Amino acid sequence: MPKTIVIADDEPHVLRSLEFILKKQGYSVVTAVNGEEALERVKESNPDLVFLDIQMPKMDGNSVLRHLRDDPNYQDLYIVMITAKGQEADRLNSLESGANEYVTKPYSPRKLIGRVKEILGE
Amino acid sequence: MSGQRSTESLVSLNVKLALAMFPLILLFMMFSFFVVLRHEADILEKETRLRGSSLAASLAIISGEAMRTFSDFQLEENLDQFARLKDVRYALILNQDGRIVASTEPSQIGRTPDDPLNISAQEASGERIKTLQFQDQEVMDVSQPILVAGRRLGTVRIGLGLDALRRGLAQSRRYLQGLTLILLSGAIIFAALLARRFTTPLLKLATTARKVAGGDLQARAKEDSNDELGLLGKTINRMATRLQTMLEREKTARKRLQKRVHNLLEFAGRVQAGDLTGEAPAGENDEMGQLTMAVNEMVRHLRIILEEERSMRDNLEKSRAELEAANEKLKELDLMKSEFLNTVSHELRTPLTSIKAFAEILLDNVGEDVETQTEFLEIINKESDRLTRLINNLLDLSRIEAGRMKWESEQIDLYEIAESALNALRGSAEKKGLLVEANLEEDLPTVGDKDKLIQVVTNLLGNAIKFTSEGGKIVVTAQRKDLLTARILVKDSGVGIAPEFHESIFEKFSQVDSSETRDIKGSGLGLPIARSITEHHGGKLFVESEAGEGSTFIIELPLHLEKEESEEDESENLPGFHAKLEPGQTVLVVDDEPSIRRFLRHILESEGFLVIESRSGEDAVQIARREKPSLVLLDLVLPDIDGFEVLSRLKERDETKNIPVIILSIIEDEERCFRLGASDYLPKPINRERLVQRVSGLIASGRSRKSDDEPRRVLAVDDDDSVLKALSTILENHGFEVDIARNGKDGLESARANPPDLIILDLMMPIMTGHEVLLALKQNTNTAEIPVMILTAAEPDERIRALKGGAESLMTKPFSEKELAKLVKDSIQAIRVPEDEKPNEKEKD
């Protein structure tokens, strides 16, 4: 049973790159192009890991994060913010809201895969 | 005054008169008394004597007959009749013998006394009167002869008692005494009355005077008598009246003064309380009035000072508020700036994310199928384009905002603008399945930057294509709106824009945030830039739209029928793009980026230039000194020394300072470049056409400088006409052409309009000092090269300052003709040697 990863980003090319590298590693990848969709996909798929962009239409990544953390079912879900917002304040904001990690764009696919493997304990 | 004095003396005399009255009257009375008494005594004595005489005569007569007859009896009878008379003491008749024949004293009869009296009586021929004592009584004894028929018969003697007489006299004396006493008393009373008659009115006058003196100014003396007292009274009254008038006047004056003082005090109180309005009434122009006016003046000054102070305080307050506002604004700007930077960073990172990710993916997955690889490469390419667009837009925007955008200004037609944009994007529209319609009116002339206006229309058209789904329609219209305005409309049948976004879409990085539009990525800068460009051209850019109803973007631009003159001049001065070049002109290209050097070499060589490359600053300076290129293209970011340093080193050496330098850089510090002597500035990315035009222009103008044969022109700037005249005369005598300017500003304008070969500059001038002129000259590339000779009588400090400011030479007033001519020649010569290489700085703009 492959582990499931939800990725949410409104940038189709970013989504495409993440999807490609994660699928390449054999993960099951579920994508979402906005915050509301991301929340739905997480609830549907019960993933092992979630990548959230912050600046998304309809609902931003931090809101999605807080919604999830408010739900007892997702207290332990590993959530990684992946965003072009590079300010320290943004980073702290997300970490305080319950993000496990904060990755700044542009990201390195290689390093990201390495990190995903660590997180998922492989 | 004299009246008063005479009145005083009169009073004194009267008193004396009154006092003297008593003895005078007394004396007069006594004198009268004695005279009257004496007179009366005389009269009585005479009467007595006369009576005695007549009695004796009568007796003698009546006794004559009896004597003759010897009738004693008769004698006796007669005698008795006499004896009965009261005052007859005695009577006797003597006969011729002296014998008493009859007597009132019967004892005597018959006797012949030896009485002397008898004897004397007998002896006397006529009447004889004697006074004698008889029986202790004074008696007048009168004798008379008795004559009968002439014969003396006897003598009669009668003794008349004088006591009645004495008694009458005594009585008269008593009467007189009484009278005297009465008169004296009367006189005294009269004197007293008289004295009182004078003293009473005097006392009254004195009382009046005392009253007046005591302050009762109503008191008046009687002045009805027409004497000195009346005069005195009048005088006192006049005095009192006058005093009263004076006092009243004084009282009135005092009251008025009090009122004025009160007014002044009241005013002072008001002033003290802070009310500086109004002024104290000055009244008459006396000391008080002057004091009041002085106080008013003081208060007026105070008011002015306070008003000034208040206005200063207000200004200060205002300045402070402004400063605070400015500070707030700055903070806001700072915040905006950092927000903007955040956004920019975010926007830049986004395409970069895909580029970086797919590049790495491709590197790590070399064995991937071609289709996937191609897909990824296409993504990389698209995102690179997006990134480039974004950066270009950012730079454009920053240039526009900083006012550093290079704007072309040419005669253009909006028809062409719209057509160019249409031509560029018609393909992609049709590819998307959109119907494109064009309604372009011709002859819509305007002046402006053609490329940028095309950019605006292209942007709008691009947006229209982006936001209109397949089967939609886009209409581009170019038309005259009115006499002065033309407009281009780009209408689409796309998603439309809700009215609340009609303004915000023109803000940086703002996009209508909806899922429908998010998949269509723009930079978020296109519309702000388009609006800025339109506004720069004096036009407007706005949208008319409803969500879901499609949008119409409208550009309105002013119509220009004629070229502006300055532009015409400029274009004439600009050596054309196709200027004839002599072969073999060398251009030194300085850039550490080999690709850029290659690109530049390619362009320049294709235009017929020789190109030398240098990739570092030090190297470039060396090459320039050695090769003396016709022009240097200089990047600012270099590995060793930066472009600014290169520029200043080139400009500090004689052999290189006249080589024109064009800065090619993304660093936007044009001012510094020009200050250091750059001839032009072109931003990267490089616009080929413009680069060639500038390079050709600078080189061509450098070659077409005037020859040495022309007379040198000297611009003399001094506010002293005599100095200007002297300079003109001397320099014209030495073959110079002389322009004059009477102040710094005129001088500067003259130098800019028609750069002379030398400027002679006074330091102390109105409007602009020599220092200011010098600074302005050196800061402008058109005039920076012109040598400046300072001609001054100013302090050494000032001269040093001028030399530091870039003056080539210095001459102290007064000057001699010889010195001046020599220094002018030397100053021009020093610059003149490499004349041919000198670029035409005018080209710059």
Coordinates of C-alpha atoms in Angstrom, one line a residue, chain B residues 108-478:
Chain B
Q108 CA -21.3 210.5 100.1
I109 CA -23.3 213.6 99.5
G110 CA -21.6 216.6 100.3
R111 CA -18.3 215.1 100.5
T112 CA -15.4 216.0 98.4
P113 CA -13.5 212.9 98.4
D114 CA -10.0 212.8 97.1
D115 CA -10.9 210.0 95.2
P116 CA -8.7 209.6 92.3
L117 CA -11.6 208.6 90.4
N118 CA -13.4 211.7 91.1
I119 CA -10.4 213.7 90.3
S120 CA -9.8 211.9 87.0
A121 CA -13.5 212.4 86.3
Q122 CA -13.3 216.1 87.0
E123 CA -10.2 216.5 85.2
A124 CA -11.4 214.7 82.1
S125 CA -12.8 217.0 79.6
G126 CA -15.0 214.5 78.1
E127 CA -16.1 211.0 78.8
R128 CA -13.8 208.8 80.8
I129 CA -14.2 205.1 81.3
K130 CA -12.4 203.2 83.9
T131 CA -12.7 199.7 85.2
L132 CA -12.3 199.3 88.9
Q133 CA -13.1 197.1 91.8
F134 CA -16.1 198.2 93.7
Q135 CA -17.1 196.4 96.8
D136 CA -15.3 193.3 95.4
Q137 CA -17.1 193.6 92.2
E138 CA -15.7 194.6 88.9
V139 CA -17.3 197.8 87.9
M140 CA -17.0 200.0 84.9
D141 CA -16.8 203.6 86.0
V142 CA -18.0 206.1 83.4
S143 CA -17.8 209.8 83.9
Q144 CA -19.3 212.5 81.8
P145 CA -19.1 216.2 82.3
I146 CA -22.3 218.1 82.7
L147 CA -22.3 220.8 80.2
V148 CA -24.8 223.6 80.2
A149 CA -24.5 226.1 77.6
G150 CA -21.0 225.2 77.2
R151 CA -20.2 225.6 80.7
R152 CA -19.1 222.9 82.8
L153 CA -21.3 222.5 85.8
G154 CA -20.3 219.3 87.1
T155 CA -19.5 215.8 86.4
V156 CA -21.5 212.6 86.6
R157 CA -20.1 209.4 87.5
I158 CA -21.8 206.1 87.0
G159 CA -20.6 202.7 88.1
L160 CA -21.9 199.9 86.0
G161 CA -21.6 196.4 87.5
L162 CA -19.8 194.1 85.2
D163 CA -20.8 190.9 87.0
A164 CA -23.7 190.3 84.5
L165 CA -21.3 190.6 81.8
R166 CA -19.0 188.2 83.5
R167 CA -21.9 185.9 84.1
G168 CA -23.0 186.0 80.4
L169 CA -19.5 185.2 79.4
A170 CA -19.3 182.4 81.7
Q171 CA -22.5 181.1 80.4
S172 CA -21.3 181.5 76.9
R173 CA -18.2 179.6 77.9
R174 CA -20.2 176.8 79.3
Y175 CA -22.4 176.6 76.2
L176 CA -19.3 176.5 74.0
Q177 CA -17.8 173.8 76.2
G178 CA -20.9 171.8 75.9
L179 CA -21.0 172.4 72.2
T180 CA -17.4 171.4 71.9
L181 CA -18.0 168.2 73.7
I182 CA -20.9 167.4 71.6
L183 CA -19.1 168.2 68.5
L184 CA -16.1 166.2 69.6
S185 CA -18.3 163.2 70.4
G186 CA -20.0 163.7 67.1
A187 CA -16.6 163.9 65.4
I188 CA -15.5 160.7 67.2
I189 CA -18.7 158.9 66.3
F190 CA -18.3 160.3 62.8
A191 CA -14.7 159.1 62.7
A192 CA -15.8 155.7 64.0
L193 CA -18.6 155.6 61.5
L194 CA -16.3 156.7 58.8
A195 CA -13.7 154.1 59.8
R196 CA -16.4 151.6 59.9
R197 CA -17.6 152.8 56.5
F198 CA -14.2 151.8 55.1
T199 CA -13.3 148.8 57.2
T200 CA -16.6 147.0 56.9
P201 CA -16.4 146.5 53.2
L202 CA -12.7 145.8 53.6
L203 CA -13.4 143.2 56.2
K204 CA -16.0 141.8 53.9
L205 CA -13.5 141.8 51.1
A206 CA -11.0 140.1 53.4
T207 CA -13.6 137.6 54.4
T208 CA -14.4 136.9 50.7
A209 CA -10.7 136.7 50.0
R210 CA -10.3 134.3 52.9
K211 CA -13.2 132.2 51.7
V212 CA -11.8 132.1 48.2
A213 CA -8.4 131.3 49.7
G214 CA -10.1 128.6 51.8
G215 CA -11.6 127.1 48.6
D216 CA -15.1 128.6 48.5
L217 CA -14.8 129.8 45.0
Q218 CA -18.5 130.8 44.9
A219 CA -17.8 133.6 47.4
R220 CA -18.1 137.0 45.8
A221 CA -17.3 140.5 47.1
K222 CA -19.7 143.4 46.7
E223 CA -18.4 145.5 43.9
D224 CA -21.2 148.2 43.6
S225 CA -19.2 151.0 45.0
N226 CA -17.3 152.9 42.4
D227 CA -14.2 153.5 44.5
E228 CA -11.1 151.6 45.2
L229 CA -13.0 149.2 47.3
G230 CA -15.3 148.4 44.4
L231 CA -12.2 148.0 42.3
L232 CA -10.7 145.8 44.9
G233 CA -13.9 143.8 45.1
K234 CA -14.0 143.5 41.4
T235 CA -10.4 142.4 41.4
I236 CA -11.0 139.8 44.1
N237 CA -14.1 138.6 42.2
R238 CA -12.2 138.5 39.0
M239 CA -9.5 136.7 40.8
A240 CA -12.0 134.3 42.3
T241 CA -13.8 133.8 39.0
R242 CA -10.5 133.3 37.3
L243 CA -9.4 130.9 40.0
Q244 CA -12.7 129.1 39.8
T245 CA -12.4 128.9 36.1
M246 CA -8.8 127.7 36.4
L247 CA -9.8 125.3 39.1
E248 CA -12.7 124.0 37.1
R249 CA -10.6 123.8 34.1
E250 CA -8.0 122.1 36.1
K251 CA -10.6 119.8 37.6
T252 CA -12.0 119.0 34.2
A253 CA -8.5 118.4 32.9
R254 CA -7.8 116.2 35.9
K255 CA -11.0 114.3 35.4
R256 CA -10.2 113.9 31.8
L257 CA -6.6 112.9 32.6
Q258 CA -8.0 110.5 35.2
K259 CA -10.3 109.0 32.6
R260 CA -7.5 108.7 30.1
V261 CA -5.2 107.1 32.7
H262 CA -8.1 104.9 33.6
N263 CA -8.6 104.0 29.9
L264 CA -4.9 103.4 29.6
L265 CA -4.8 101.2 32.7
E266 CA -7.8 99.3 31.5
F267 CA -6.1 98.8 28.2
A268 CA -2.9 97.7 30.0
G269 CA -5.0 95.3 32.0
R270 CA -6.5 93.9 28.8
V271 CA -3.1 93.6 27.3
Q272 CA -1.8 92.0 30.4
A273 CA -4.7 89.5 30.3
G274 CA -3.6 88.8 26.7
D275 CA -6.1 90.8 24.7
L276 CA -3.9 92.6 22.3
T277 CA -6.7 93.8 20.0
G278 CA -7.7 97.4 19.8
E279 CA -5.8 100.4 21.3
A280 CA -6.2 102.9 24.1
P281 CA -7.8 106.2 22.8
A282 CA -5.0 108.8 22.7
G283 CA -7.2 111.9 22.9
E284 CA -5.2 115.1 22.5
N285 CA -1.7 115.2 21.4
D286 CA -0.2 116.0 24.8
E287 CA 2.2 114.1 27.0
M288 CA -0.6 111.7 28.0
G289 CA -1.6 111.3 24.4
Q290 CA 2.0 110.7 23.5
L291 CA 2.3 108.2 26.3
T292 CA -0.8 106.5 25.1
M293 CA 0.4 106.5 21.6
A294 CA 3.7 105.1 22.7
V295 CA 1.9 102.4 24.6
N296 CA -0.3 101.7 21.6
E297 CA 2.8 101.5 19.5
M298 CA 4.4 99.1 21.9
V299 CA 1.3 97.0 22.0
R300 CA 1.1 97.0 18.3
H301 CA 4.7 95.9 18.1
L302 CA 4.0 93.3 20.7
R303 CA 1.0 92.2 18.7
I304 CA 3.1 91.9 15.6
I305 CA 5.7 90.0 17.5
L306 CA 3.2 87.8 19.1
E307 CA 1.5 87.3 15.7
E308 CA 4.8 86.5 14.2
E309 CA 5.6 84.2 17.0
R310 CA 2.2 82.6 16.7
S311 CA 2.5 82.3 13.0
M312 CA 6.0 80.8 13.6
R313 CA 4.5 78.5 16.1
D314 CA 1.8 77.6 13.8
N315 CA 4.3 77.1 11.0
L316 CA 6.4 75.1 13.4
E317 CA 3.3 73.1 14.4
K318 CA 2.4 72.8 10.8
S319 CA 5.9 71.8 9.9
R320 CA 5.9 69.3 12.7
A321 CA 2.6 68.0 11.5
E322 CA 3.9 67.9 8.0
L323 CA 7.0 66.2 9.2
E324 CA 4.9 63.7 11.2
A325 CA 2.7 63.2 8.2
A326 CA 5.8 62.8 6.0
N327 CA 7.2 60.4 8.6
E328 CA 3.9 58.5 8.6
K329 CA 4.0 58.6 4.8
L330 CA 7.6 57.4 4.9
K331 CA 6.7 54.6 7.2
E332 CA 3.8 53.8 5.0
L333 CA 6.0 53.9 2.0
D334 CA 8.5 51.8 3.8
L335 CA 5.8 49.3 4.7
M336 CA 4.6 49.4 1.1
K337 CA 8.1 49.0 -0.1
S338 CA 8.7 45.9 2.0
E339 CA 5.3 44.6 1.1
F340 CA 6.1 45.2 -2.5
L341 CA 9.4 43.5 -2.1
N342 CA 7.7 40.6 -0.5
T343 CA 5.3 40.4 -3.3
V344 CA 8.1 40.8 -5.9
S345 CA 10.0 38.1 -4.1
H346 CA 7.0 35.9 -4.1
E347 CA 6.2 36.6 -7.8
L348 CA 9.9 36.0 -8.8
R349 CA 10.1 32.8 -6.8
T350 CA 7.0 31.3 -8.3
P351 CA 8.3 30.9 -11.9
L352 CA 11.7 30.2 -10.6
T353 CA 10.3 27.3 -8.6
S354 CA 9.1 25.5 -11.7
I355 CA 12.3 26.3 -13.6
K356 CA 14.5 25.1 -10.8
A357 CA 12.4 22.0 -10.2
F358 CA 12.1 20.9 -13.8
A359 CA 15.7 21.6 -14.5
E360 CA 16.7 19.4 -11.6
I361 CA 14.1 16.8 -12.6
L362 CA 15.5 16.7 -16.1
L363 CA 19.0 16.4 -14.8
D364 CA 18.1 13.5 -12.6
N365 CA 15.9 11.8 -15.1
V366 CA 18.0 11.8 -18.2
G367 CA 16.5 8.6 -19.3
E368 CA 13.0 9.9 -19.3
D369 CA 11.0 9.7 -22.5
V370 CA 11.3 12.5 -25.0
E371 CA 7.7 13.6 -24.6
T372 CA 8.0 14.2 -20.9
Q373 CA 11.3 15.9 -21.3
T374 CA 9.9 18.1 -24.0
E375 CA 7.0 18.9 -21.7
F376 CA 9.3 19.8 -18.9
L377 CA 11.6 21.9 -21.2
E378 CA 8.5 23.8 -22.4
I379 CA 7.5 24.5 -18.9
I380 CA 11.0 25.7 -18.1
N381 CA 10.9 28.0 -21.2
K382 CA 7.4 29.3 -20.4
E383 CA 8.3 30.0 -16.8
S384 CA 11.6 31.7 -17.9
D385 CA 9.6 33.9 -20.2
R386 CA 7.3 34.7 -17.4
L387 CA 10.2 35.5 -15.2
T388 CA 11.8 37.7 -17.8
R389 CA 8.6 39.5 -18.4
L390 CA 8.1 40.0 -14.8
I391 CA 11.6 41.4 -14.4
N392 CA 11.2 43.6 -17.4
N393 CA 8.0 44.9 -16.1
L394 CA 9.5 45.5 -12.7
L395 CA 12.3 47.4 -14.2
D396 CA 9.9 49.4 -16.4
L397 CA 7.8 50.2 -13.5
S398 CA 10.7 51.2 -11.4
R399 CA 12.0 53.4 -14.1
I400 CA 8.7 55.0 -14.7
E401 CA 8.2 55.6 -10.9
A402 CA 11.7 56.9 -10.5
G403 CA 11.3 59.1 -13.6
R404 CA 14.2 57.4 -15.2
M405 CA 12.3 55.8 -18.0
K406 CA 13.8 56.8 -21.4
W407 CA 11.0 58.2 -23.4
E408 CA 11.2 58.6 -27.1
S409 CA 9.3 61.4 -28.5
E410 CA 8.2 61.2 -32.0
Q411 CA 5.3 61.9 -34.3
I412 CA 3.2 58.7 -34.3
D413 CA -0.3 57.7 -35.5
L414 CA -2.5 55.8 -33.1
Y415 CA -3.7 53.8 -36.1
E416 CA -0.3 52.4 -36.5
I417 CA 0.0 51.7 -32.7
A418 CA -3.2 49.7 -32.7
E419 CA -2.3 47.9 -35.9
S420 CA 1.1 46.9 -34.6
A421 CA -0.4 45.5 -31.4
L422 CA -3.1 43.7 -33.4
N423 CA -0.5 42.2 -35.8
A424 CA 1.6 41.0 -32.9
L425 CA -1.3 39.2 -31.2
R426 CA -3.8 38.4 -33.9
G427 CA -2.1 35.0 -34.3
S428 CA -2.4 33.9 -30.7
A429 CA -6.0 35.1 -30.5
E430 CA -7.0 33.2 -33.5
K431 CA -5.1 30.2 -32.2
K432 CA -7.3 30.4 -29.2
G433 CA -10.4 30.5 -31.4
L434 CA -11.3 34.0 -30.8
L435 CA -12.8 36.4 -33.4
V436 CA -10.8 39.6 -33.7
E437 CA -12.4 42.6 -35.2
A438 CA -10.6 45.9 -35.9
N439 CA -12.2 49.3 -36.5
L440 CA -9.2 51.6 -37.0
E441 CA -9.7 55.1 -38.0
E442 CA -6.7 56.6 -39.7
D443 CA -5.0 59.9 -39.1
L444 CA -4.9 60.0 -35.3
P445 CA -1.6 61.8 -34.8
T446 CA 0.1 62.1 -31.5
V447 CA 3.6 62.5 -30.1
G448 CA 5.2 60.0 -27.9
D449 CA 7.1 56.8 -27.5
K450 CA 5.8 54.4 -30.1
D451 CA 7.2 51.2 -28.6
K452 CA 5.7 51.9 -25.2
L453 CA 2.3 52.8 -26.6
I454 CA 2.3 49.6 -28.6
Q455 CA 3.3 47.8 -25.4
V456 CA 0.2 49.3 -23.7
V457 CA -2.2 48.2 -26.5
T458 CA -0.5 44.8 -26.6
N459 CA -0.9 44.3 -22.9
L460 CA -4.6 45.1 -23.1
L461 CA -5.1 42.9 -26.1
G462 CA -3.1 40.1 -24.4
N463 CA -5.3 40.4 -21.4
A464 CA -8.4 40.3 -23.6
I465 CA -7.2 37.2 -25.2
K466 CA -6.3 35.6 -21.9
F467 CA -9.6 36.3 -20.3
T468 CA -11.9 35.5 -23.2
S469 CA -12.7 31.9 -23.7
E470 CA -12.9 30.1 -27.0
G471 CA -15.5 31.4 -29.4
G472 CA -15.4 34.9 -27.9
K473 CA -14.9 38.1 -29.7
I474 CA -12.4 40.9 -29.4
V475 CA -12.9 44.3 -31.0
V476 CA -10.1 46.8 -31.3
T477 CA -11.2 50.3 -32.1
A478 CA -9.1 53.4 -32.8

